[in-house]
Amino acid sequence: MSSAAGGAGEEGGAAAAQPQQEGPVVTCKGVNGLDKVVLREVRGSSAEVYLYGGHVTSWKDEHGEELLFVSNKAIFKPPKAIRGGIPICFPQFSNFGNLDPHGFARNRTWSVENDPPPFPVPTSNKAYVDLILTHTEEDLKIWPHSYEFRLRVALGPGGDLMLTSRIRNTNADGKPFSFTFAYHTYFSISDISEVRVEGLETLDYLDNLQERNRYTEQGDAIVFESELDRIYLGTPSKIAIIDHEKKRTFVVRKGGLPDAVVWNPWDKKAKAMSDFGDDEYKRMVCVEAAAIEKPITLKPGEEWTGKLELSAVPSSYYSGQLDPDRVLQDSSVPEDSIS
């Protein structure tokens, strides 16, 4: 596996002669010998991506503080998905279809793509890696479609974490295919009782704890007092997760992903999960950028793009509105995002 992805390792022999621990992109071994890619931004932020699952398992700020939650009981052993970080749900979210819950992308080993098709907007930043996943014969037995799934994971100069998914229908038989999708992001928080999610007020949601019946959000923010598992529909491009104790706000920006899932398993479900600590629900919350209610349909040759950008900022920054003047970096992604 080359470490040239994203611009690292270009020194040739010189790079091979010394450890590349300070480069913007380093490939190495992770838990249980699984391959991973470490991204570092010059100001000190970092991210780690396992090739197994195309799975981001770490995102640290310039002070080295971990911003994503990964369970202490996470099983880094295929075919089990990694519990925490940012699992990718494709081609199916949850049980919205006939596949195993959340599809198979998070259970497959991806490849580093050193020469991907150009992005709409080039970047001068070198802290990124491009991964690719394509169908296997085994996949075709359960989901009979040919596809190319390209994932770019990048760190911005300010430490923002950006994920861009590009999914293309490569069926040779002329058939379209449909899929649902989510970036199943686990955020690290101080305590679930200290957290509120803003930006989803007055919206309709499907309640997974009530047979997916449709309700309208009545609160001025989402707070957590028991298990919560909802799919919010037609959501804005920006959502905030405010952690009062840490005085920190996560800002979630998304493109091509109209829905948002908010989830915390609470105590009973936490105890029922073998790869999740009994009390870990207190230190995590999932807010997931998703396309669920209306599946994405691609004809052969069509490509869909789904973007996620995560920022962590002091809570004083948030004053009742989600930075309306700022748009997604590389903001050439329209809402329908199909070309």
GROMACS .gro file of C-alpha atoms in nm:
model
  339
    1MET     CA    1   0.000   0.000   0.000
    2SER     CA    2   0.145   0.331  -0.101
    3SER     CA    3   0.150   0.633   0.127
    4ALA     CA    4   0.141   0.865  -0.172
    5ALA     CA    5  -0.230   0.924  -0.125
    6GLY     CA    6  -0.299   1.288  -0.064
    7GLY     CA    7   0.052   1.399  -0.146
    8ALA     CA    8   0.262   1.225   0.118
    9GLY     CA    9   0.556   1.004   0.035
   10GLU     CA   10   0.663   1.204  -0.268
   11GLU     CA   11   1.028   1.218  -0.160
   12GLY     CA   12   1.090   0.866  -0.288
   13GLY     CA   13   1.405   0.719  -0.136
   14ALA     CA   14   1.439   0.992   0.123
   15ALA     CA   15   1.093   0.921   0.253
   16ALA     CA   16   1.167   0.548   0.270
   17ALA     CA   17   1.488   0.608   0.466
   18GLN     CA   18   1.320   0.770   0.763
   19PRO     CA   19   0.988   0.727   0.944
   20GLN     CA   20   0.711   0.938   0.795
   21GLN     CA   21   0.552   1.012   1.128
   22GLU     CA   22   0.532   1.384   1.059
   23GLY     CA   23   0.392   1.365   0.708
   24PRO     CA   24   0.034   1.468   0.631
   25VAL     CA   25  -0.058   1.109   0.528
   26VAL     CA   26   0.093   0.799   0.691
   27THR     CA   27  -0.012   0.438   0.638
   28CYS     CA   28   0.047   0.197   0.925
   29LYS     CA   29  -0.103  -0.088   1.123
   30GLY     CA   30  -0.385  -0.035   1.371
   31VAL     CA   31  -0.565  -0.262   1.616
   32ASN     CA   32  -0.525  -0.633   1.538
   33GLY     CA   33  -0.290  -0.547   1.251
   34LEU     CA   34  -0.560  -0.382   1.040
   35ASP     CA   35  -0.432  -0.125   0.791
   36LYS     CA   36  -0.508   0.237   0.867
   37VAL     CA   37  -0.423   0.580   0.733
   38VAL     CA   38  -0.330   0.865   0.968
   39LEU     CA   39  -0.392   1.223   0.854
   40ARG     CA   40  -0.216   1.515   1.022
   41GLU     CA   41  -0.274   1.885   0.970
   42VAL     CA   42   0.015   2.122   1.034
   43ARG     CA   43  -0.157   2.292   1.327
   44GLY     CA   44  -0.187   1.962   1.513
   45SER     CA   45  -0.526   1.812   1.436
   46SER     CA   46  -0.540   1.453   1.316
   47ALA     CA   47  -0.769   1.177   1.193
   48GLU     CA   48  -0.739   0.802   1.150
   49VAL     CA   49  -0.913   0.596   0.882
   50TYR     CA   50  -0.921   0.216   0.877
   51LEU     CA   51  -0.929   0.056   0.533
   52TYR     CA   52  -1.164  -0.197   0.688
   53GLY     CA   53  -1.497  -0.023   0.644
   54GLY     CA   54  -1.346   0.298   0.508
   55HIS     CA   55  -1.403   0.379   0.872
   56VAL     CA   56  -1.290   0.700   1.045
   57THR     CA   57  -1.206   0.598   1.403
   58SER     CA   58  -1.037   0.913   1.534
   59TRP     CA   59  -1.058   1.288   1.491
   60LYS     CA   60  -0.849   1.497   1.729
   61ASP     CA   61  -0.823   1.873   1.761
   62GLU     CA   62  -0.496   2.066   1.770
   63HIS     CA   63  -0.469   1.995   2.145
   64GLY     CA   64  -0.491   1.621   2.088
   65GLU     CA   65  -0.839   1.587   2.236
   66GLU     CA   66  -1.045   1.308   2.082
   67LEU     CA   67  -1.371   1.433   1.928
   68LEU     CA   68  -1.520   1.102   1.815
   69PHE     CA   69  -1.642   0.820   2.039
   70VAL     CA   70  -1.521   0.463   1.990
   71SER     CA   71  -1.633   0.201   2.240
   72ASN     CA   72  -1.371   0.047   2.464
   73LYS     CA   73  -1.533  -0.283   2.368
   74ALA     CA   74  -1.523  -0.221   1.992
   75ILE     CA   75  -1.423  -0.536   1.803
   76PHE     CA   76  -1.162  -0.458   1.539
   77LYS     CA   77  -1.205  -0.792   1.370
   78PRO     CA   78  -1.385  -0.856   1.039
   79PRO     CA   79  -1.664  -0.918   0.967
   80LYS     CA   80  -1.783  -0.728   1.276
   81ALA     CA   81  -1.832  -0.354   1.217
   82ILE     CA   82  -1.630  -0.119   1.437
   83ARG     CA   83  -1.846   0.030   1.715
   84GLY     CA   84  -1.799   0.406   1.706
   85GLY     CA   85  -1.624   0.665   1.491
   86ILE     CA   86  -1.799   0.712   1.155
   87PRO     CA   87  -1.936   0.388   1.010
   88ILE     CA   88  -2.065   0.424   0.654
   89CYS     CA   89  -2.413   0.284   0.596
   90PHE     CA   90  -2.442   0.176   0.231
   91PRO     CA   91  -2.630   0.059   0.031
   92GLN     CA   92  -2.887   0.038   0.308
   93PHE     CA   93  -2.954   0.229   0.627
   94SER     CA   94  -3.076   0.014   0.918
   95ASN     CA   95  -3.335  -0.237   0.796
   96PHE     CA   96  -3.475  -0.019   0.516
   97GLY     CA   97  -3.437  -0.309   0.272
   98ASN     CA   98  -3.346  -0.676   0.246
   99LEU     CA   99  -2.977  -0.659   0.338
  100ASP     CA  100  -2.821  -0.692   0.681
  101PRO     CA  101  -2.878  -0.374   0.885
  102HIS     CA  102  -2.670  -0.078   0.759
  103GLY     CA  103  -2.558  -0.261   0.445
  104PHE     CA  104  -2.211  -0.398   0.373
  105ALA     CA  105  -1.975  -0.105   0.305
  106ARG     CA  106  -1.873  -0.091   0.673
  107ASN     CA  107  -1.781  -0.462   0.663
  108ARG     CA  108  -1.559  -0.451   0.352
  109THR     CA  109  -1.193  -0.368   0.309
  110TRP     CA  110  -1.143  -0.058   0.095
  111SER     CA  111  -0.839   0.032  -0.116
  112VAL     CA  112  -0.636   0.350  -0.130
  113GLU     CA  113  -0.685   0.517  -0.468
  114ASN     CA  114  -0.380   0.719  -0.560
  115ASP     CA  115  -0.516   0.863  -0.883
  116PRO     CA  116  -0.890   0.923  -0.842
  117PRO     CA  117  -1.102   1.120  -1.089
  118PRO     CA  118  -1.065   1.493  -1.019
  119PHE     CA  119  -1.285   1.658  -0.762
  120PRO     CA  120  -1.501   1.953  -0.875
  121VAL     CA  121  -1.288   2.183  -0.661
  122PRO     CA  122  -0.917   2.101  -0.621
  123THR     CA  123  -0.751   2.138  -0.284
  124SER     CA  124  -0.401   2.254  -0.197
  125ASN     CA  125  -0.427   2.086   0.143
  126LYS     CA  126  -0.234   1.760   0.157
  127ALA     CA  127  -0.396   1.601   0.464
  128TYR     CA  128  -0.640   1.376   0.281
  129VAL     CA  129  -0.675   1.024   0.152
  130ASP     CA  130  -0.889   0.881  -0.127
  131LEU     CA  131  -1.040   0.535  -0.080
  132ILE     CA  132  -1.241   0.322  -0.321
  133LEU     CA  133  -1.479   0.029  -0.280
  134THR     CA  134  -1.621  -0.174  -0.569
  135HIS     CA  135  -1.852  -0.472  -0.584
  136THR     CA  136  -1.730  -0.827  -0.527
  137GLU     CA  137  -1.882  -1.150  -0.651
  138GLU     CA  138  -2.015  -1.210  -0.299
  139ASP     CA  139  -2.176  -0.864  -0.293
  140LEU     CA  140  -2.347  -0.928  -0.626
  141LYS     CA  141  -2.525  -1.228  -0.475
  142ILE     CA  142  -2.697  -1.011  -0.216
  143TRP     CA  143  -2.711  -0.678  -0.403
  144PRO     CA  144  -2.686  -0.743  -0.780
  145HIS     CA  145  -2.543  -0.409  -0.891
  146SER     CA  146  -2.206  -0.281  -1.007
  147TYR     CA  147  -2.085   0.038  -0.844
  148GLU     CA  148  -1.782   0.248  -0.762
  149PHE     CA  149  -1.782   0.415  -0.420
  150ARG     CA  150  -1.509   0.675  -0.378
  151LEU     CA  151  -1.452   0.827  -0.035
  152ARG     CA  152  -1.227   1.122   0.039
  153VAL     CA  153  -1.142   1.189   0.403
  154ALA     CA  154  -0.972   1.525   0.457
  155LEU     CA  155  -0.862   1.756   0.736
  156GLY     CA  156  -0.908   2.126   0.678
  157PRO     CA  157  -0.653   2.389   0.786
  158GLY     CA  158  -0.866   2.470   1.090
  159GLY     CA  159  -0.900   2.106   1.191
  160ASP     CA  160  -1.240   2.046   1.031
  161LEU     CA  161  -1.305   1.686   0.927
  162MET     CA  162  -1.452   1.644   0.579
  163LEU     CA  163  -1.591   1.329   0.421
  164THR     CA  164  -1.699   1.325   0.057
  165SER     CA  165  -1.867   1.017  -0.090
  166ARG     CA  166  -1.907   0.974  -0.464
  167ILE     CA  167  -2.113   0.672  -0.569
  168ARG     CA  168  -2.143   0.579  -0.936
  169ASN     CA  169  -2.367   0.324  -1.106
  170THR     CA  170  -2.144   0.109  -1.329
  171ASN     CA  171  -2.408  -0.148  -1.423
  172ALA     CA  172  -2.346  -0.282  -1.772
  173ASP     CA  173  -2.704  -0.409  -1.805
  174GLY     CA  174  -2.857  -0.061  -1.822
  175LYS     CA  175  -3.039  -0.099  -1.491
  176PRO     CA  176  -3.069   0.177  -1.233
  177PHE     CA  177  -3.021   0.107  -0.865
  178SER     CA  178  -3.142   0.272  -0.546
  179PHE     CA  179  -2.981   0.298  -0.204
  180THR     CA  180  -3.013   0.464   0.134
  181PHE     CA  181  -2.710   0.608   0.309
  182ALA     CA  182  -2.577   0.754   0.634
  183TYR     CA  183  -2.257   0.876   0.792
  184HIS     CA  184  -2.326   0.711   1.130
  185THR     CA  185  -2.119   0.960   1.332
  186TYR     CA  186  -2.054   0.896   1.703
  187PHE     CA  187  -1.955   1.219   1.880
  188SER     CA  188  -1.759   1.219   2.206
  189ILE     CA  189  -1.939   1.423   2.473
  190SER     CA  190  -1.904   1.501   2.843
  191ASP     CA  191  -2.238   1.353   2.952
  192ILE     CA  192  -2.555   1.287   2.755
  193SER     CA  193  -2.755   1.488   3.011
  194GLU     CA  194  -2.544   1.795   2.930
  195VAL     CA  195  -2.604   1.788   2.555
  196ARG     CA  196  -2.864   1.946   2.329
  197VAL     CA  197  -2.904   1.923   1.952
  198GLU     CA  198  -3.024   2.237   1.775
  199GLY     CA  199  -3.135   2.295   1.418
  200LEU     CA  200  -3.408   2.030   1.396
  201GLU     CA  201  -3.688   2.223   1.564
  202THR     CA  202  -4.041   2.198   1.416
  203LEU     CA  203  -3.933   1.923   1.174
  204ASP     CA  204  -4.109   1.594   1.113
  205TYR     CA  205  -3.934   1.276   1.220
  206LEU     CA  206  -3.985   0.901   1.207
  207ASP     CA  207  -3.961   0.749   1.555
  208ASN     CA  208  -3.779   0.417   1.540
  209LEU     CA  209  -3.903   0.339   1.891
  210GLN     CA  210  -4.266   0.385   1.781
  211GLU     CA  211  -4.280   0.166   1.468
  212ARG     CA  212  -4.145   0.456   1.262
  213ASN     CA  213  -4.460   0.657   1.308
  214ARG     CA  214  -4.428   1.017   1.196
  215TYR     CA  215  -4.428   1.299   1.450
  216THR     CA  216  -4.335   1.668   1.458
  217GLU     CA  217  -4.057   1.792   1.687
  218GLN     CA  218  -4.212   2.016   1.954
  219GLY     CA  219  -3.908   2.119   2.156
  220ASP     CA  220  -3.679   2.414   2.091
  221ALA     CA  221  -3.391   2.162   2.100
  222ILE     CA  222  -3.343   1.788   2.137
  223VAL     CA  223  -3.237   1.684   2.488
  224PHE     CA  224  -3.181   1.334   2.621
  225GLU     CA  225  -3.361   1.178   2.917
  226SER     CA  226  -3.411   0.825   2.781
  227GLU     CA  227  -3.341   0.619   2.470
  228LEU     CA  228  -3.388   0.823   2.153
  229ASP     CA  229  -3.379   0.698   1.794
  230ARG     CA  230  -3.527   0.929   1.531
  231ILE     CA  231  -3.493   1.005   1.161
  232TYR     CA  232  -3.551   1.378   1.103
  233LEU     CA  233  -3.674   1.461   0.754
  234GLY     CA  234  -3.595   1.752   0.524
  235THR     CA  235  -3.330   1.887   0.757
  236PRO     CA  236  -3.121   2.201   0.711
  237SER     CA  237  -2.762   2.183   0.590
  238LYS     CA  238  -2.631   2.272   0.938
  239ILE     CA  239  -2.699   2.113   1.278
  240ALA     CA  240  -2.536   2.195   1.613
  241ILE     CA  241  -2.455   1.964   1.904
  242ILE     CA  242  -2.398   2.177   2.213
  243ASP     CA  243  -2.203   2.025   2.502
  244HIS     CA  244  -2.262   2.254   2.798
  245GLU     CA  245  -2.007   2.095   3.030
  246LYS     CA  246  -1.723   2.107   2.776
  247LYS     CA  247  -1.841   2.447   2.649
  248ARG     CA  248  -1.800   2.304   2.301
  249THR     CA  249  -2.025   2.290   1.999
  250PHE     CA  250  -2.000   2.045   1.714
  251VAL     CA  251  -2.132   2.191   1.389
  252VAL     CA  252  -2.246   1.935   1.133
  253ARG     CA  253  -2.263   2.062   0.776
  254LYS     CA  254  -2.391   1.838   0.499
  255GLY     CA  255  -2.470   1.834   0.129
  256GLY     CA  256  -2.682   1.589  -0.069
  257LEU     CA  257  -2.808   1.436   0.258
  258PRO     CA  258  -3.157   1.563   0.340
  259ASP     CA  259  -3.220   1.356   0.654
  260ALA     CA  260  -3.056   1.337   0.996
  261VAL     CA  261  -3.060   1.055   1.247
  262VAL     CA  262  -3.030   1.128   1.620
  263TRP     CA  263  -2.956   0.828   1.843
  264ASN     CA  264  -2.858   0.736   2.195
  265PRO     CA  265  -2.920   0.378   2.313
  266TRP     CA  266  -2.952   0.460   2.686
  267ASP     CA  267  -2.891   0.200   2.956
  268LYS     CA  268  -3.095  -0.107   2.862
  269LYS     CA  269  -2.989  -0.119   2.498
  270ALA     CA  270  -2.629  -0.040   2.594
  271LYS     CA  271  -2.621  -0.345   2.820
  272ALA     CA  272  -2.763  -0.558   2.539
  273MET     CA  273  -2.478  -0.474   2.298
  274SER     CA  274  -2.172  -0.697   2.336
  275ASP     CA  275  -1.938  -0.440   2.179
  276PHE     CA  276  -2.056  -0.144   2.389
  277GLY     CA  277  -1.987  -0.066   2.756
  278ASP     CA  278  -2.283  -0.057   2.994
  279ASP     CA  279  -2.230   0.310   3.084
  280GLU     CA  280  -2.077   0.433   2.758
  281TYR     CA  281  -2.409   0.573   2.637
  282LYS     CA  282  -2.344   0.867   2.869
  283ARG     CA  283  -2.037   0.972   2.671
  284MET     CA  284  -2.165   0.953   2.313
  285VAL     CA  285  -2.436   1.080   2.085
  286CYS     CA  286  -2.497   0.994   1.722
  287VAL     CA  287  -2.607   1.269   1.485
  288GLU     CA  288  -2.596   1.125   1.136
  289ALA     CA  289  -2.616   1.297   0.799
  290ALA     CA  290  -2.832   1.066   0.589
  291ALA     CA  291  -3.051   1.000   0.286
  292ILE     CA  292  -3.320   0.758   0.404
  293GLU     CA  293  -3.682   0.861   0.344
  294LYS     CA  294  -3.634   0.902  -0.030
  295PRO     CA  295  -3.375   0.655  -0.160
  296ILE     CA  296  -3.115   0.783  -0.405
  297THR     CA  297  -3.165   0.633  -0.752
  298LEU     CA  298  -2.885   0.631  -1.008
  299LYS     CA  299  -2.903   0.533  -1.372
  300PRO     CA  300  -2.594   0.373  -1.527
  301GLY     CA  301  -2.317   0.633  -1.549
  302GLU     CA  302  -2.480   0.865  -1.297
  303GLU     CA  303  -2.294   0.967  -0.984
  304TRP     CA  304  -2.422   1.092  -0.647
  305THR     CA  305  -2.219   1.301  -0.406
  306GLY     CA  306  -2.281   1.322  -0.031
  307LYS     CA  307  -2.071   1.558   0.180
  308LEU     CA  308  -2.015   1.585   0.553
  309GLU     CA  309  -1.809   1.853   0.726
  310LEU     CA  310  -1.756   1.851   1.103
  311SER     CA  311  -1.628   2.141   1.310
  312ALA     CA  312  -1.567   2.170   1.682
  313VAL     CA  313  -1.584   2.525   1.815
  314PRO     CA  314  -1.622   2.698   2.154
  315SER     CA  315  -1.990   2.716   2.249
  316SER     CA  316  -1.968   3.094   2.278
  317TYR     CA  317  -1.941   3.086   1.900
  318TYR     CA  318  -2.297   2.962   1.876
  319SER     CA  319  -2.552   3.237   1.933
  320GLY     CA  320  -2.884   3.110   1.807
  321GLN     CA  321  -2.797   3.065   1.443
  322LEU     CA  322  -2.574   2.821   1.262
  323ASP     CA  323  -2.326   3.051   1.092
  324PRO     CA  324  -2.560   3.119   0.798
  325ASP     CA  325  -2.296   3.284   0.580
  326ARG     CA  326  -2.063   2.989   0.577
  327VAL     CA  327  -2.111   2.715   0.321
  328LEU     CA  328  -1.958   2.374   0.275
  329GLN     CA  329  -1.603   2.379   0.151
  330ASP     CA  330  -1.593   2.266  -0.212
  331SER     CA  331  -1.954   2.388  -0.210
  332SER     CA  332  -2.034   2.288  -0.564
  333VAL     CA  333  -2.263   2.012  -0.437
  334PRO     CA  334  -2.630   2.082  -0.513
  335GLU     CA  335  -2.895   1.931  -0.293
  336ASP     CA  336  -2.985   1.659  -0.541
  337SER     CA  337  -2.614   1.594  -0.595
  338ILE     CA  338  -2.654   1.367  -0.896
  339SER     CA  339  -2.462   1.423  -1.216
   0.00000   0.00000   0.00000
